[in-house]
mmCIF file of C-alpha atoms in Angstrom:
data_model
loop_
_atom_site.group_PDB
_atom_site.id
_atom_site.type_symbol
_atom_site.label_atom_id
_atom_site.label_comp_id
_atom_site.label_asym_id
_atom_site.label_seq_id
_atom_site.Cartn_x
_atom_site.Cartn_y
_atom_site.Cartn_z
ATOM 1 C CA MET A 1 -11.290 -31.884 23.458
ATOM 2 C CA ALA A 2 -12.566 -29.954 26.481
ATOM 3 C CA GLU A 3 -14.601 -31.626 29.208
ATOM 4 C CA ARG A 4 -16.281 -29.954 32.162
ATOM 5 C CA PHE A 5 -16.153 -31.473 35.602
ATOM 6 C CA GLY A 6 -18.416 -30.867 38.519
ATOM 7 C CA GLY A 7 -20.093 -32.448 41.451
ATOM 8 C CA LYS A 8 -22.581 -31.892 44.212
ATOM 9 C CA PHE A 9 -21.754 -28.200 44.673
ATOM 10 C CA SER A 10 -21.248 -27.278 41.014
ATOM 11 C CA PRO A 11 -23.846 -25.079 39.225
ATOM 12 C CA GLN A 12 -25.276 -28.209 37.593
ATOM 13 C CA GLY A 13 -24.570 -30.642 40.391
ATOM 14 C CA THR A 14 -27.053 -33.407 41.056
ATOM 15 C CA SER A 15 -29.701 -32.816 43.668
ATOM 16 C CA GLN A 16 -31.272 -35.426 45.916
ATOM 17 C CA ASP A 17 -34.530 -35.197 43.949
ATOM 18 C CA GLU A 18 -32.899 -36.291 40.707
ATOM 19 C CA PRO A 19 -32.122 -39.913 39.900
ATOM 20 C CA ALA A 20 -28.486 -40.831 39.776
ATOM 21 C CA ALA A 21 -27.041 -41.122 36.315
ATOM 22 C CA PRO A 22 -26.337 -44.693 35.215
ATOM 23 C CA ALA A 23 -22.792 -45.952 35.073
ATOM 24 C CA LEU A 24 -21.553 -45.027 31.630
ATOM 25 C CA ARG A 25 -19.226 -46.772 29.291
ATOM 26 C CA THR A 26 -16.620 -44.323 28.192
ATOM 27 C CA GLY A 27 -17.050 -42.720 24.786
ATOM 28 C CA SER A 28 -13.690 -41.029 24.838
ATOM 29 C CA GLU A 29 -10.650 -42.020 22.854
ATOM 30 C CA PRO A 30 -8.439 -44.704 24.402
ATOM 31 C CA ARG A 31 -5.623 -43.195 26.477
ATOM 32 C CA HIS A 32 -2.109 -44.599 26.641
ATOM 33 C CA PRO A 33 -0.742 -45.115 30.178
ATOM 34 C CA LEU A 34 2.383 -43.125 29.219
ATOM 35 C CA ALA A 35 0.434 -40.239 27.667
ATOM 36 C CA ALA A 36 1.659 -37.730 30.283
ATOM 37 C CA ARG A 37 5.364 -38.426 29.796
ATOM 38 C CA PRO A 38 6.121 -36.468 26.586
ATOM 39 C CA VAL A 39 5.754 -33.152 28.413
ATOM 40 C CA TRP A 40 8.998 -33.953 30.237
ATOM 41 C CA LEU A 41 10.829 -33.842 26.926
ATOM 42 C CA VAL A 42 9.955 -30.162 26.682
ATOM 43 C CA LEU A 43 10.796 -29.440 30.317
ATOM 44 C CA VAL A 44 14.275 -30.975 30.148
ATOM 45 C CA ALA A 45 15.009 -28.827 27.080
ATOM 46 C CA VAL A 46 14.121 -25.534 28.794
ATOM 47 C CA PRO A 47 17.809 -24.848 29.707
ATOM 48 C CA PHE A 48 18.582 -24.643 25.976
ATOM 49 C CA LEU A 49 15.940 -21.938 25.674
ATOM 50 C CA VAL A 50 17.142 -20.049 28.749
ATOM 51 C CA THR A 51 20.822 -19.978 27.790
ATOM 52 C CA ALA A 52 20.220 -19.330 24.096
ATOM 53 C CA PHE A 53 19.753 -15.580 24.487
ATOM 54 C CA GLY A 54 23.122 -15.140 26.155
ATOM 55 C CA GLU A 55 24.955 -16.691 23.227
ATOM 56 C CA ALA A 56 26.426 -15.278 20.050
ATOM 57 C CA PRO A 57 24.160 -15.510 16.983
ATOM 58 C CA ALA A 58 25.526 -18.923 16.009
ATOM 59 C CA GLY A 59 25.112 -20.271 19.539
ATOM 60 C CA LEU A 60 21.626 -18.764 19.738
ATOM 61 C CA ALA A 61 20.600 -20.596 16.577
ATOM 62 C CA VAL A 62 22.049 -23.909 17.765
ATOM 63 C CA ASP A 63 20.381 -23.746 21.198
ATOM 64 C CA LEU A 64 17.027 -22.786 19.695
ATOM 65 C CA ALA A 65 17.341 -25.644 17.212
ATOM 66 C CA ALA A 66 18.074 -28.059 20.073
ATOM 67 C CA PHE A 67 14.987 -26.876 21.959
ATOM 68 C CA ALA A 68 12.882 -27.154 18.799
ATOM 69 C CA ALA A 69 14.090 -30.739 18.294
ATOM 70 C CA PHE A 70 12.981 -31.688 21.810
ATOM 71 C CA ALA A 71 9.620 -29.946 21.356
ATOM 72 C CA ALA A 72 9.076 -31.738 18.045
ATOM 73 C CA SER A 73 10.028 -35.011 19.725
ATOM 74 C CA ALA A 74 7.415 -34.424 22.434
ATOM 75 C CA PHE A 75 4.738 -33.826 19.792
ATOM 76 C CA THR A 76 5.580 -36.833 17.618
ATOM 77 C CA THR A 77 5.958 -39.091 20.660
ATOM 78 C CA ARG A 78 2.564 -38.023 21.978
ATOM 79 C CA GLU A 79 0.980 -38.747 18.594
ATOM 80 C CA GLY A 80 2.748 -42.106 18.527
ATOM 81 C CA LEU A 81 1.327 -42.983 21.942
ATOM 82 C CA ARG A 82 -2.163 -42.014 20.774
ATOM 83 C CA ALA A 83 -1.790 -44.215 17.699
ATOM 84 C CA GLU A 84 -0.538 -47.095 19.845
ATOM 85 C CA ALA A 85 -3.453 -46.706 22.275
ATOM 86 C CA ALA A 86 -5.924 -46.873 19.384
ATOM 87 C CA PHE A 87 -4.067 -49.908 18.020
ATOM 88 C CA ASN A 88 -4.175 -51.690 21.387
ATOM 89 C CA ALA A 89 -7.880 -50.933 21.874
ATOM 90 C CA ARG A 90 -8.840 -52.889 18.762
ATOM 91 C CA ARG A 91 -8.781 -56.621 18.251
ATOM 92 C CA VAL A 92 -8.163 -56.139 14.523
ATOM 93 C CA ALA A 93 -5.889 -53.261 13.494
ATOM 94 C CA ARG A 94 -3.199 -52.241 11.059
ATOM 95 C CA ARG A 95 0.099 -51.035 12.406
ATOM 96 C CA PRO A 96 0.530 -47.238 12.339
ATOM 97 C CA ALA A 97 1.518 -46.043 8.873
ATOM 98 C CA PHE A 98 4.425 -43.983 10.258
ATOM 99 C CA PRO A 99 6.646 -44.866 13.272
ATOM 100 C CA ARG A 100 6.096 -41.668 15.263
ATOM 101 C CA LYS A 101 7.764 -42.826 18.464
ATOM 102 C CA ALA A 102 10.870 -43.858 16.552
ATOM 103 C CA LEU A 103 10.962 -40.404 14.966
ATOM 104 C CA GLY A 104 10.629 -38.905 18.446
ATOM 105 C CA ALA A 105 13.693 -40.864 19.561
ATOM 106 C CA VAL A 106 15.692 -39.613 16.566
ATOM 107 C CA LEU A 107 14.653 -36.021 17.333
ATOM 108 C CA VAL A 108 15.815 -36.388 20.941
ATOM 109 C CA GLY A 109 19.162 -37.612 19.647
ATOM 110 C CA ALA A 110 19.355 -34.654 17.268
ATOM 111 C CA GLY A 111 18.551 -32.232 20.083
ATOM 112 C CA LEU A 112 21.265 -33.658 22.318
ATOM 113 C CA TRP A 113 23.771 -33.625 19.470
ATOM 114 C CA LEU A 114 23.042 -29.963 18.770
ATOM 115 C CA GLY A 115 23.191 -29.067 22.459
ATOM 116 C CA ALA A 116 26.528 -30.815 22.992
ATOM 117 C CA PHE A 117 28.173 -29.734 19.757
ATOM 118 C CA ALA A 118 31.004 -27.217 20.048
ATOM 119 C CA PRO A 119 33.297 -26.151 17.186
ATOM 120 C CA GLY A 120 36.714 -27.748 17.509
ATOM 121 C CA ALA A 121 35.676 -30.087 20.339
ATOM 122 C CA GLY A 122 35.263 -33.176 18.182
ATOM 123 C CA LEU A 123 32.180 -35.170 17.254
ATOM 124 C CA LEU A 124 32.594 -38.279 19.402
ATOM 125 C CA GLY A 125 31.114 -36.762 22.568
ATOM 126 C CA PRO A 126 27.971 -35.355 20.898
ATOM 127 C CA VAL A 127 27.443 -38.614 18.988
ATOM 128 C CA ILE A 128 27.659 -40.660 22.201
ATOM 129 C CA LEU A 129 25.172 -38.344 23.937
ATOM 130 C CA ALA A 130 22.826 -38.568 20.970
ATOM 131 C CA ALA A 131 22.983 -42.378 20.996
ATOM 132 C CA VAL A 132 22.303 -42.457 24.734
ATOM 133 C CA GLY A 133 19.337 -40.120 24.246
ATOM 134 C CA VAL A 134 17.853 -42.313 21.520
ATOM 135 C CA ALA A 135 18.276 -45.423 23.682
ATOM 136 C CA LEU A 136 16.700 -43.783 26.741
ATOM 137 C CA HIS A 137 13.748 -42.562 24.676
ATOM 138 C CA LEU A 138 13.147 -46.067 23.333
ATOM 139 C CA LEU A 139 13.383 -47.500 26.854
ATOM 140 C CA ALA A 140 10.939 -44.907 28.199
ATOM 141 C CA PHE A 141 8.341 -45.067 25.423
ATOM 142 C CA GLY A 142 9.014 -48.313 23.583
ATOM 143 C CA LEU A 143 8.754 -49.014 19.876
ATOM 144 C CA ASP A 144 5.794 -48.405 17.607
ATOM 145 C CA PRO A 145 3.621 -51.434 16.746
ATOM 146 C CA MET A 146 5.494 -53.126 13.913
ATOM 147 C CA ARG A 147 2.946 -55.710 12.734
ATOM 148 C CA ASP A 148 -0.744 -55.770 11.898
ATOM 149 C CA LYS A 149 -2.928 -57.384 14.553
ATOM 150 C CA GLY A 150 -5.638 -59.950 13.894
ATOM 151 C CA MET A 151 -5.368 -59.557 10.102
ATOM 152 C CA GLU A 152 -4.661 -63.196 9.273
ATOM 153 C CA GLY A 153 -7.171 -64.548 6.763
ATOM 154 C CA ILE A 154 -8.845 -61.158 6.203
ATOM 155 C CA ASP A 155 -9.109 -59.640 2.745
ATOM 156 C CA SER A 156 -6.927 -56.509 2.784
ATOM 157 C CA PHE A 157 -9.233 -54.701 0.344
ATOM 158 C CA GLN A 158 -12.231 -55.285 2.602
ATOM 159 C CA GLN A 159 -10.230 -54.230 5.653
ATOM 160 C CA ASP A 160 -9.208 -50.997 3.932
ATOM 161 C CA ARG A 161 -12.866 -50.278 3.157
ATOM 162 C CA VAL A 162 -13.776 -50.886 6.775
ATOM 163 C CA ALA A 163 -10.955 -48.605 7.954
ATOM 164 C CA ARG A 164 -12.222 -45.775 5.741
ATOM 165 C CA VAL A 165 -15.829 -46.152 6.897
ATOM 166 C CA VAL A 166 -14.788 -46.382 10.556
ATOM 167 C CA GLY A 167 -12.625 -43.273 10.129
ATOM 168 C CA GLU A 168 -15.576 -41.366 8.677
ATOM 169 C CA GLY A 169 -17.784 -42.617 11.496
ATOM 170 C CA GLU A 170 -15.276 -41.483 14.123
ATOM 171 C CA LYS A 171 -15.280 -37.992 12.597
ATOM 172 C CA LEU A 172 -19.077 -37.893 12.824
ATOM 173 C CA LEU A 173 -18.958 -39.024 16.459
ATOM 174 C CA ALA A 174 -16.337 -36.369 17.248
ATOM 175 C CA GLY A 175 -18.546 -33.727 15.617
ATOM 176 C CA MET A 176 -21.508 -34.927 17.656
ATOM 177 C CA ASN A 177 -19.491 -34.781 20.882
ATOM 178 C CA ASP A 178 -18.214 -31.284 20.079
ATOM 179 C CA ALA A 179 -21.716 -30.060 19.213
ATOM 180 C CA ILE A 180 -23.314 -31.136 22.497
ATOM 181 C CA LEU A 181 -20.721 -29.100 24.424
ATOM 182 C CA ARG A 182 -22.525 -25.973 23.209
ATOM 183 C CA ALA A 183 -25.599 -26.995 25.222
ATOM 184 C CA LYS A 184 -23.542 -26.562 28.432
ATOM 185 C CA ASP A 185 -25.219 -29.495 30.174
ATOM 186 C CA ARG A 186 -23.027 -32.193 31.694
ATOM 187 C CA LYS A 187 -25.806 -34.782 31.835
ATOM 188 C CA LEU A 188 -26.478 -34.437 28.127
ATOM 189 C CA GLU A 189 -22.752 -34.699 27.440
ATOM 190 C CA ALA A 190 -22.650 -37.946 29.418
ATOM 191 C CA ARG A 191 -25.716 -39.195 27.542
ATOM 192 C CA VAL A 192 -24.048 -38.512 24.200
ATOM 193 C CA LYS A 193 -20.884 -40.291 25.369
ATOM 194 C CA LEU A 194 -22.997 -43.344 26.166
ATOM 195 C CA PHE A 195 -24.353 -43.379 22.622
ATOM 196 C CA ILE A 196 -20.845 -42.880 21.217
ATOM 197 C CA ALA A 197 -19.665 -45.939 23.153
ATOM 198 C CA THR A 198 -22.597 -47.925 21.734
ATOM 199 C CA ALA A 199 -21.753 -46.839 18.185
ATOM 200 C CA ARG A 200 -18.120 -47.830 18.691
ATOM 201 C CA GLU A 201 -19.225 -51.326 19.682
ATOM 202 C CA MET A 202 -20.654 -51.611 16.172
ATOM 203 C CA PHE A 203 -17.378 -50.303 14.737
ATOM 204 C CA ARG A 204 -15.462 -53.018 16.579
ATOM 205 C CA ALA A 205 -17.894 -55.707 15.404
ATOM 206 C CA VAL A 206 -17.422 -54.658 11.777
ATOM 207 C CA GLU A 207 -13.640 -54.514 12.202
ATOM 208 C CA ASP A 208 -13.702 -58.054 13.558
ATOM 209 C CA ASP A 209 -15.693 -59.266 10.533
ATOM 210 C CA PRO A 210 -15.430 -56.924 7.508
ATOM 211 C CA ARG A 211 -18.163 -58.916 5.766
ATOM 212 C CA ASP A 212 -20.639 -57.120 8.037
ATOM 213 C CA LEU A 213 -19.811 -53.741 6.494
ATOM 214 C CA THR A 214 -22.666 -53.860 3.978
ATOM 215 C CA ALA A 215 -25.236 -54.502 6.712
ATOM 216 C CA ALA A 216 -23.843 -51.787 8.998
ATOM 217 C CA ARG A 217 -22.774 -49.105 6.537
ATOM 218 C CA LYS A 218 -26.049 -47.163 6.686
ATOM 219 C CA TYR A 219 -25.762 -47.000 10.473
ATOM 220 C CA MET A 220 -22.114 -45.936 10.372
ATOM 221 C CA GLY A 221 -22.740 -43.243 7.769
ATOM 222 C CA VAL A 222 -26.270 -41.957 7.164
ATOM 223 C CA TYR A 223 -27.609 -42.470 10.685
ATOM 224 C CA LEU A 224 -24.535 -41.028 12.390
ATOM 225 C CA MET A 225 -24.606 -38.012 10.085
ATOM 226 C CA GLY A 226 -28.244 -37.444 10.999
ATOM 227 C CA ALA A 227 -27.420 -37.824 14.703
ATOM 228 C CA ARG A 228 -24.598 -35.296 14.426
ATOM 229 C CA ASP A 229 -26.775 -32.755 12.584
ATOM 230 C CA ALA A 230 -29.663 -33.218 15.034
ATOM 231 C CA THR A 231 -27.258 -32.753 17.952
ATOM 232 C CA ALA A 232 -25.882 -29.527 16.472
ATOM 233 C CA ARG A 233 -29.371 -28.075 15.955
ATOM 234 C CA PHE A 234 -30.544 -29.136 19.397
ATOM 235 C CA ALA A 235 -27.453 -27.760 21.150
ATOM 236 C CA ASP A 236 -27.895 -24.332 19.553
ATOM 237 C CA LEU A 237 -31.618 -24.270 20.394
ATOM 238 C CA TYR A 238 -31.180 -25.514 23.944
ATOM 239 C CA ALA A 239 -28.322 -23.121 24.702
ATOM 240 C CA ALA A 240 -30.582 -20.212 23.727
ATOM 241 C CA THR A 241 -33.970 -21.319 25.117
ATOM 242 C CA ARG A 242 -33.487 -24.141 27.656
ATOM 243 C CA ASP A 243 -36.578 -25.716 26.102
ATOM 244 C CA ALA A 244 -37.548 -28.723 28.252
ATOM 245 C CA LYS A 245 -39.625 -30.322 25.485
ATOM 246 C CA ALA A 246 -36.750 -30.069 23.013
ATOM 247 C CA ARG A 247 -34.500 -31.721 25.571
ATOM 248 C CA ALA A 248 -36.956 -34.560 26.168
ATOM 249 C CA ASP A 249 -37.321 -35.118 22.420
ATOM 250 C CA TYR A 250 -33.556 -35.165 21.959
ATOM 251 C CA GLU A 251 -33.026 -37.639 24.798
ATOM 252 C CA ALA A 252 -35.748 -39.852 23.291
ATOM 253 C CA LEU A 253 -33.912 -39.691 19.958
ATOM 254 C CA LEU A 254 -30.674 -40.767 21.629
ATOM 255 C CA GLY A 255 -32.498 -43.641 23.294
ATOM 256 C CA ASP A 256 -33.960 -44.806 19.982
ATOM 257 C CA LEU A 257 -30.568 -44.563 18.282
ATOM 258 C CA GLU A 258 -28.838 -46.490 21.034
ATOM 259 C CA THR A 259 -31.504 -49.225 20.969
ATOM 260 C CA ASN A 260 -31.252 -49.612 17.199
ATOM 261 C CA PHE A 261 -27.445 -49.586 17.154
ATOM 262 C CA SER A 262 -27.285 -52.171 19.954
ATOM 263 C CA ALA A 263 -29.819 -54.411 18.213
ATOM 264 C CA ARG A 264 -27.958 -54.221 14.908
ATOM 265 C CA THR A 265 -24.635 -54.978 16.624
ATOM 266 C CA ARG A 266 -26.153 -58.055 18.273
ATOM 267 C CA GLU A 267 -27.466 -59.180 14.891
ATOM 268 C CA LEU A 268 -24.013 -58.822 13.359
ATOM 269 C CA ILE A 269 -22.469 -60.903 16.134
ATOM 270 C CA GLU A 270 -25.180 -63.572 15.899
ATOM 271 C CA ASN A 271 -24.794 -63.756 12.126
ATOM 272 C CA GLY A 272 -21.076 -64.268 12.614
ATOM 273 C CA ARG A 273 -21.786 -67.156 14.991
ATOM 274 C CA GLU A 274 -24.200 -68.716 12.495
ATOM 275 C CA ASP A 275 -21.568 -68.469 9.761
ATOM 276 C CA LEU A 276 -19.069 -70.158 12.079
ATOM 277 C CA ASP A 277 -21.513 -72.969 12.868
ATOM 278 C CA ILE A 278 -22.123 -73.532 9.149
ATOM 279 C CA GLU A 279 -18.388 -73.649 8.420
ATOM 280 C CA ILE A 280 -17.871 -76.136 11.263
ATOM 281 C CA GLU A 281 -20.659 -78.394 9.977
ATOM 282 C CA VAL A 282 -19.301 -78.268 6.428
ATOM 283 C CA LEU A 283 -15.827 -79.162 7.695
ATOM 284 C CA ARG A 284 -17.207 -82.056 9.750
ATOM 285 C CA ASP A 285 -19.073 -83.407 6.722
ATOM 286 C CA ARG A 286 -15.894 -83.300 4.657
ATOM 287 C CA LEU A 287 -13.928 -85.062 7.381
ATOM 288 C CA ALA A 288 -16.631 -87.709 7.675
ATOM 289 C CA ARG A 289 -16.463 -88.369 3.948
ATOM 290 C CA GLU A 290 -12.704 -88.794 4.306
ATOM 291 C CA GLY A 291 -13.285 -91.363 7.055
ATOM 292 C CA VAL A 292 -12.058 -89.176 9.918
ATOM 293 C CA PRO A 293 -14.314 -89.690 12.979
ATOM 294 C CA SER A 294 -15.581 -86.636 14.854
ATOM 295 C CA PRO A 295 -14.785 -86.229 18.582
ATOM 296 C CA SER A 296 -18.418 -86.973 19.504
ATOM 297 C CA THR A 297 -18.302 -90.259 17.559
ATOM 298 C CA VAL A 298 -15.090 -91.289 19.283
ATOM 299 C CA GLU A 299 -16.548 -90.566 22.751
ATOM 300 C CA THR A 300 -19.689 -92.681 22.119
ATOM 301 C CA LYS A 301 -17.483 -95.633 21.243
#
């Protein structure tokens, strides 16, 4: 997803007459700290590509296959890191459905086996190299998340419903972010990212307590779809006309949306606290009926 960067001397840099933009919460996808490493898997395989065209047809095919295995490993490893970053960013999450990083390790082993294989030279050497490659990949990138996180005591059916609604909401937010790029205005892009971060706070609240899905579903579906469509129409109009009134109206819309989403998220959190207080009181009453004193009663004695 492309992002433009600029500063004081860029065509849309801030002037001294304009107020500084507020510090923004990021609306971008979470990034894994090792996200830049997979490119090295492609670079170390370049010798296979270079030497392939000096080989006989069989050698050409083997070297190209080895390079392809490394390239595929880089892709699957990168996707595995993205999935792990999304998993780590959430307090409640299911483990990735497919172990992409593990597949990346296997592909590295396959690439090394193909690169080291020579007819009549035996299989032990290539197998050892492949095993070393798999081990080094696992040491460099780690394993995929193997267990669900924060799922204890949560109805799996409800959690699946939440996952589907959150996935649909993320697609709407991505469409909204892509649409505003057509306006070619960095300040508006930052403003949309701020709203996206606010919407994702609601997503996280619903993931933490799937019972809130009914109360938040209209916001995560209908309202986000309307925001995406309004953003697309505004971006096309503003790119063509630079209409200041249209811009002011759109920014006011974003402000209203952010206010409403924040208020609803706070309500969801407060309702969760009220439910917890009720459960605690019910449990205390039951303990009292069983003759178990509460901590406050013990302290007064």
